Amino acid sequence: MKRMLVTVLALAALASAGCGPVKPMTEAEFKGFCYQYTGSPQQSCDTIPICDEYSMVMNMKQASLQKCLDECNAVYAPQGRQYSFDDCAGAAQTARDWCQRYCRTNYPQ
């Protein structure tokens, strides 16, 4: 019984350790995650130029979370149209999603 109690307390401590504040994502982390988009095996897409377009969002101090999210969407809009019917559509969506995560970790509400 004692062993089970210790195990439960240890698991509770480990679970609560992951509930701390979120560390802001850096531009390098964004690019690392963004560049790794692979899509399906049949697709071939160079993710680097797609992801690199978001550097302007990260290199500017944004006024708020909403402004940052708006900037991510502004970068995505032409990409969404350009890549909507080719192998890079998923990469463009993934890049936008990572940009939004960047915003949420750097500009909490």
Short mmCIF file of N, CA and C in Angstrom, two decimals:
data_model
loop_
_atom_site.label_atom_id
_atom_site.label_comp_id
_atom_site.label_asym_id
_atom_site.label_seq_id
_atom_site.Cartn_x
_atom_site.Cartn_y
_atom_site.Cartn_z
N MET A 1 0.82 -1.20 0.00
CA MET A 1 0.00 0.00 0.00
C MET A 1 0.86 1.26 0.00
N LYS A 2 1.92 1.26 0.84
CA LYS A 2 2.81 2.41 0.89
C LYS A 2 3.48 2.65 -0.46
N ARG A 3 3.88 1.58 -1.09
CA ARG A 3 4.56 1.68 -2.38
C ARG A 3 3.62 2.29 -3.42
N MET A 4 2.36 1.89 -3.40
CA MET A 4 1.39 2.43 -4.35
C MET A 4 1.15 3.93 -4.09
N LEU A 5 1.09 4.32 -2.84
CA LEU A 5 0.91 5.73 -2.50
C LEU A 5 2.09 6.57 -2.99
N VAL A 6 3.30 6.06 -2.80
CA VAL A 6 4.49 6.77 -3.26
C VAL A 6 4.48 6.89 -4.78
N THR A 7 4.07 5.82 -5.46
CA THR A 7 4.01 5.84 -6.92
C THR A 7 2.99 6.87 -7.40
N VAL A 8 1.82 6.90 -6.79
CA VAL A 8 0.78 7.85 -7.17
C VAL A 8 1.25 9.28 -6.93
N LEU A 9 1.90 9.53 -5.79
CA LEU A 9 2.41 10.87 -5.50
C LEU A 9 3.50 11.28 -6.49
N ALA A 10 4.36 10.34 -6.85
CA ALA A 10 5.42 10.64 -7.82
C ALA A 10 4.82 10.97 -9.19
N LEU A 11 3.82 10.21 -9.61
CA LEU A 11 3.18 10.49 -10.89
C LEU A 11 2.46 11.84 -10.87
N ALA A 12 1.84 12.17 -9.75
CA ALA A 12 1.17 13.47 -9.63
C ALA A 12 2.18 14.61 -9.71
N ALA A 13 3.33 14.43 -9.08
CA ALA A 13 4.38 15.46 -9.14
C ALA A 13 4.90 15.64 -10.55
N LEU A 14 5.10 14.54 -11.26
CA LEU A 14 5.57 14.62 -12.65
C LEU A 14 4.53 15.29 -13.55
N ALA A 15 3.27 14.95 -13.33
CA ALA A 15 2.21 15.54 -14.15
C ALA A 15 2.10 17.03 -13.92
N SER A 16 2.23 17.47 -12.68
CA SER A 16 2.11 18.90 -12.40
C SER A 16 3.33 19.68 -12.85
N ALA A 17 4.47 19.03 -13.01
CA ALA A 17 5.68 19.72 -13.46
C ALA A 17 5.51 20.24 -14.88
N GLY A 18 4.70 19.60 -15.69
CA GLY A 18 4.47 20.03 -17.07
C GLY A 18 3.47 21.16 -17.19
N CYS A 19 2.95 21.64 -16.09
CA CYS A 19 1.91 22.66 -16.12
C CYS A 19 2.45 24.07 -15.89
N GLY A 20 3.75 24.26 -15.95
CA GLY A 20 4.34 25.56 -15.72
C GLY A 20 4.15 26.48 -16.91
N PRO A 21 4.71 27.67 -16.84
CA PRO A 21 4.57 28.62 -17.95
C PRO A 21 5.26 28.10 -19.21
N VAL A 22 4.70 28.46 -20.34
CA VAL A 22 5.24 28.05 -21.63
C VAL A 22 6.36 29.00 -22.03
N LYS A 23 7.48 28.41 -22.41
CA LYS A 23 8.63 29.21 -22.86
C LYS A 23 8.35 29.75 -24.26
N PRO A 24 8.62 31.02 -24.50
CA PRO A 24 8.37 31.58 -25.84
C PRO A 24 9.19 30.85 -26.91
N MET A 25 8.55 30.59 -28.03
CA MET A 25 9.22 29.95 -29.16
C MET A 25 10.14 30.97 -29.83
N THR A 26 11.29 30.53 -30.24
CA THR A 26 12.22 31.40 -30.96
C THR A 26 12.02 31.21 -32.47
N GLU A 27 12.60 32.11 -33.23
CA GLU A 27 12.52 31.98 -34.69
C GLU A 27 13.22 30.70 -35.15
N ALA A 28 14.34 30.37 -34.51
CA ALA A 28 15.08 29.15 -34.88
C ALA A 28 14.23 27.90 -34.61
N GLU A 29 13.52 27.90 -33.49
CA GLU A 29 12.64 26.77 -33.19
C GLU A 29 11.51 26.69 -34.21
N PHE A 30 10.92 27.85 -34.53
CA PHE A 30 9.87 27.88 -35.54
C PHE A 30 10.36 27.24 -36.84
N LYS A 31 11.52 27.68 -37.30
CA LYS A 31 12.04 27.16 -38.57
C LYS A 31 12.35 25.67 -38.46
N GLY A 32 12.88 25.24 -37.33
CA GLY A 32 13.18 23.82 -37.15
C GLY A 32 11.92 22.96 -37.28
N PHE A 33 10.84 23.40 -36.64
CA PHE A 33 9.58 22.66 -36.74
C PHE A 33 8.98 22.78 -38.14
N CYS A 34 8.99 23.97 -38.67
CA CYS A 34 8.35 24.25 -39.95
C CYS A 34 9.04 23.51 -41.10
N TYR A 35 10.35 23.52 -41.11
CA TYR A 35 11.11 22.87 -42.19
C TYR A 35 10.87 21.36 -42.23
N GLN A 36 10.45 20.78 -41.13
CA GLN A 36 10.32 19.33 -41.05
C GLN A 36 9.05 18.78 -41.68
N TYR A 37 8.18 19.63 -42.20
CA TYR A 37 6.96 19.13 -42.83
C TYR A 37 7.34 18.19 -43.97
N THR A 38 6.76 17.01 -43.96
CA THR A 38 7.10 16.04 -45.00
C THR A 38 5.95 15.73 -45.94
N GLY A 39 4.71 15.89 -45.49
CA GLY A 39 3.58 15.54 -46.35
C GLY A 39 3.54 14.05 -46.60
N SER A 40 2.87 13.64 -47.63
CA SER A 40 2.81 12.22 -47.96
C SER A 40 4.03 11.85 -48.79
N PRO A 41 4.33 10.56 -48.86
CA PRO A 41 5.53 10.14 -49.62
C PRO A 41 5.52 10.55 -51.08
N GLN A 42 4.34 10.74 -51.67
CA GLN A 42 4.26 11.11 -53.08
C GLN A 42 4.52 12.60 -53.30
N GLN A 43 4.45 13.38 -52.24
CA GLN A 43 4.59 14.82 -52.38
C GLN A 43 6.05 15.25 -52.29
N SER A 44 6.37 16.26 -53.05
CA SER A 44 7.69 16.85 -52.94
C SER A 44 7.52 18.36 -52.89
N CYS A 45 7.95 18.94 -51.79
CA CYS A 45 7.77 20.38 -51.61
C CYS A 45 8.97 20.91 -50.85
N ASP A 46 9.55 21.98 -51.34
CA ASP A 46 10.64 22.64 -50.63
C ASP A 46 10.02 23.59 -49.61
N THR A 47 10.06 23.20 -48.34
CA THR A 47 9.41 23.97 -47.28
C THR A 47 10.19 25.21 -46.87
N ILE A 48 11.47 25.26 -47.16
CA ILE A 48 12.31 26.37 -46.68
C ILE A 48 11.82 27.73 -47.15
N PRO A 49 11.56 27.96 -48.45
CA PRO A 49 11.09 29.29 -48.84
C PRO A 49 9.71 29.62 -48.26
N ILE A 50 8.88 28.61 -48.09
CA ILE A 50 7.56 28.86 -47.50
C ILE A 50 7.71 29.33 -46.06
N CYS A 51 8.50 28.61 -45.29
CA CYS A 51 8.69 28.95 -43.87
C CYS A 51 9.44 30.27 -43.70
N ASP A 52 10.41 30.51 -44.56
CA ASP A 52 11.23 31.72 -44.42
C ASP A 52 10.42 33.01 -44.60
N GLU A 53 9.31 32.94 -45.31
CA GLU A 53 8.48 34.14 -45.48
C GLU A 53 7.92 34.64 -44.14
N TYR A 54 7.85 33.76 -43.16
CA TYR A 54 7.31 34.14 -41.85
C TYR A 54 8.34 34.86 -40.98
N SER A 55 9.58 34.93 -41.42
CA SER A 55 10.62 35.62 -40.64
C SER A 55 10.24 37.07 -40.35
N MET A 56 9.56 37.71 -41.28
CA MET A 56 9.18 39.10 -41.06
C MET A 56 8.23 39.24 -39.87
N VAL A 57 7.38 38.23 -39.64
CA VAL A 57 6.48 38.26 -38.49
C VAL A 57 7.28 38.20 -37.20
N MET A 58 8.29 37.34 -37.19
CA MET A 58 9.08 37.14 -35.97
C MET A 58 10.11 38.22 -35.73
N ASN A 59 10.51 38.90 -36.77
CA ASN A 59 11.52 39.95 -36.62
C ASN A 59 10.94 41.31 -36.30
N MET A 60 9.62 41.39 -36.22
CA MET A 60 8.95 42.65 -35.86
C MET A 60 8.30 42.47 -34.49
N LYS A 61 8.41 43.46 -33.64
CA LYS A 61 7.70 43.44 -32.36
C LYS A 61 6.23 43.69 -32.67
N GLN A 62 5.39 42.74 -32.31
CA GLN A 62 3.97 42.86 -32.59
C GLN A 62 3.27 43.58 -31.44
N ALA A 63 2.22 44.30 -31.74
CA ALA A 63 1.49 45.08 -30.74
C ALA A 63 0.68 44.19 -29.80
N SER A 64 0.24 43.03 -30.30
CA SER A 64 -0.62 42.16 -29.50
C SER A 64 -0.64 40.77 -30.12
N LEU A 65 -1.24 39.85 -29.39
CA LEU A 65 -1.42 38.50 -29.92
C LEU A 65 -2.23 38.55 -31.20
N GLN A 66 -3.32 39.29 -31.21
CA GLN A 66 -4.17 39.34 -32.39
C GLN A 66 -3.43 39.91 -33.59
N LYS A 67 -2.62 40.94 -33.38
CA LYS A 67 -1.85 41.53 -34.48
C LYS A 67 -0.86 40.50 -35.04
N CYS A 68 -0.24 39.74 -34.15
CA CYS A 68 0.70 38.71 -34.59
C CYS A 68 -0.02 37.64 -35.41
N LEU A 69 -1.18 37.19 -34.92
CA LEU A 69 -1.96 36.19 -35.65
C LEU A 69 -2.40 36.73 -37.01
N ASP A 70 -2.77 38.00 -37.04
CA ASP A 70 -3.16 38.64 -38.30
C ASP A 70 -2.00 38.65 -39.29
N GLU A 71 -0.79 38.90 -38.79
CA GLU A 71 0.39 38.90 -39.66
C GLU A 71 0.66 37.51 -40.21
N CYS A 72 0.47 36.48 -39.38
CA CYS A 72 0.62 35.10 -39.87
C CYS A 72 -0.36 34.83 -41.00
N ASN A 73 -1.60 35.26 -40.81
CA ASN A 73 -2.62 35.06 -41.84
C ASN A 73 -2.33 35.86 -43.10
N ALA A 74 -1.72 37.04 -42.93
CA ALA A 74 -1.37 37.87 -44.09
C ALA A 74 -0.28 37.19 -44.93
N VAL A 75 0.65 36.52 -44.28
CA VAL A 75 1.69 35.79 -45.03
C VAL A 75 1.06 34.57 -45.70
N TYR A 76 0.15 33.91 -44.99
CA TYR A 76 -0.46 32.69 -45.52
C TYR A 76 -1.39 32.95 -46.72
N ALA A 77 -2.10 34.06 -46.72
CA ALA A 77 -3.11 34.31 -47.76
C ALA A 77 -2.58 34.10 -49.18
N PRO A 78 -1.49 34.75 -49.59
CA PRO A 78 -1.01 34.49 -50.96
C PRO A 78 -0.44 33.08 -51.13
N GLN A 79 0.15 32.54 -50.06
CA GLN A 79 0.66 31.18 -50.16
C GLN A 79 -0.49 30.19 -50.34
N GLY A 80 -1.57 30.41 -49.62
CA GLY A 80 -2.73 29.54 -49.74
C GLY A 80 -3.27 29.50 -51.16
N ARG A 81 -3.29 30.66 -51.78
CA ARG A 81 -3.76 30.72 -53.19
C ARG A 81 -2.73 30.08 -54.12
N GLN A 82 -1.46 30.38 -53.91
CA GLN A 82 -0.41 29.89 -54.80
C GLN A 82 -0.28 28.37 -54.75
N TYR A 83 -0.38 27.81 -53.56
CA TYR A 83 -0.11 26.38 -53.39
C TYR A 83 -1.37 25.54 -53.22
N SER A 84 -2.54 26.11 -53.44
CA SER A 84 -3.78 25.40 -53.11
C SER A 84 -3.96 24.07 -53.84
N PHE A 85 -3.40 23.92 -55.02
CA PHE A 85 -3.61 22.69 -55.77
C PHE A 85 -2.32 21.93 -56.08
N ASP A 86 -1.27 22.16 -55.30
CA ASP A 86 -0.05 21.40 -55.54
C ASP A 86 0.46 20.77 -54.25
N ASP A 87 1.63 20.19 -54.32
CA ASP A 87 2.19 19.44 -53.20
C ASP A 87 2.52 20.31 -51.99
N CYS A 88 2.53 21.61 -52.13
CA CYS A 88 2.93 22.48 -51.03
C CYS A 88 1.75 23.04 -50.22
N ALA A 89 0.54 22.65 -50.55
CA ALA A 89 -0.61 23.18 -49.81
C ALA A 89 -0.52 22.85 -48.33
N GLY A 90 -0.18 21.62 -48.00
CA GLY A 90 -0.05 21.23 -46.60
C GLY A 90 1.10 21.93 -45.90
N ALA A 91 2.19 22.14 -46.62
CA ALA A 91 3.34 22.83 -46.05
C ALA A 91 2.99 24.28 -45.72
N ALA A 92 2.22 24.92 -46.58
CA ALA A 92 1.81 26.31 -46.34
C ALA A 92 0.90 26.39 -45.11
N GLN A 93 -0.02 25.45 -44.98
CA GLN A 93 -0.91 25.43 -43.81
C GLN A 93 -0.12 25.15 -42.53
N THR A 94 0.83 24.23 -42.61
CA THR A 94 1.65 23.91 -41.44
C THR A 94 2.49 25.11 -41.02
N ALA A 95 3.04 25.82 -41.98
CA ALA A 95 3.83 27.01 -41.67
C ALA A 95 2.98 28.05 -40.95
N ARG A 96 1.76 28.26 -41.44
CA ARG A 96 0.85 29.20 -40.77
C ARG A 96 0.54 28.74 -39.35
N ASP A 97 0.31 27.44 -39.18
CA ASP A 97 0.01 26.91 -37.85
C ASP A 97 1.18 27.11 -36.89
N TRP A 98 2.40 26.88 -37.35
CA TRP A 98 3.58 27.10 -36.49
C TRP A 98 3.76 28.58 -36.19
N CYS A 99 3.44 29.44 -37.15
CA CYS A 99 3.52 30.88 -36.90
C CYS A 99 2.53 31.27 -35.80
N GLN A 100 1.33 30.71 -35.87
CA GLN A 100 0.34 31.01 -34.84
C GLN A 100 0.79 30.50 -33.47
N ARG A 101 1.43 29.35 -33.43
CA ARG A 101 1.98 28.86 -32.16
C ARG A 101 3.07 29.80 -31.65
N TYR A 102 3.89 30.28 -32.57
CA TYR A 102 4.92 31.27 -32.18
C TYR A 102 4.24 32.47 -31.51
N CYS A 103 3.20 32.97 -32.13
CA CYS A 103 2.49 34.13 -31.59
C CYS A 103 1.93 33.83 -30.20
N ARG A 104 1.32 32.69 -30.05
CA ARG A 104 0.68 32.37 -28.77
C ARG A 104 1.69 32.18 -27.64
N THR A 105 2.91 31.79 -27.97
CA THR A 105 3.91 31.65 -26.90
C THR A 105 4.63 32.96 -26.62
N ASN A 106 4.65 33.87 -27.58
CA ASN A 106 5.35 35.14 -27.39
C ASN A 106 4.44 36.29 -26.98
N TYR A 107 3.15 36.18 -27.25
CA TYR A 107 2.20 37.25 -26.93
C TYR A 107 0.98 36.67 -26.24
N PRO A 108 1.16 36.14 -25.02
CA PRO A 108 -0.01 35.58 -24.33
C PRO A 108 -1.04 36.65 -24.03
N GLN A 109 -2.27 36.24 -23.93
CA GLN A 109 -3.35 37.21 -23.67
C GLN A 109 -3.33 37.70 -22.27
#
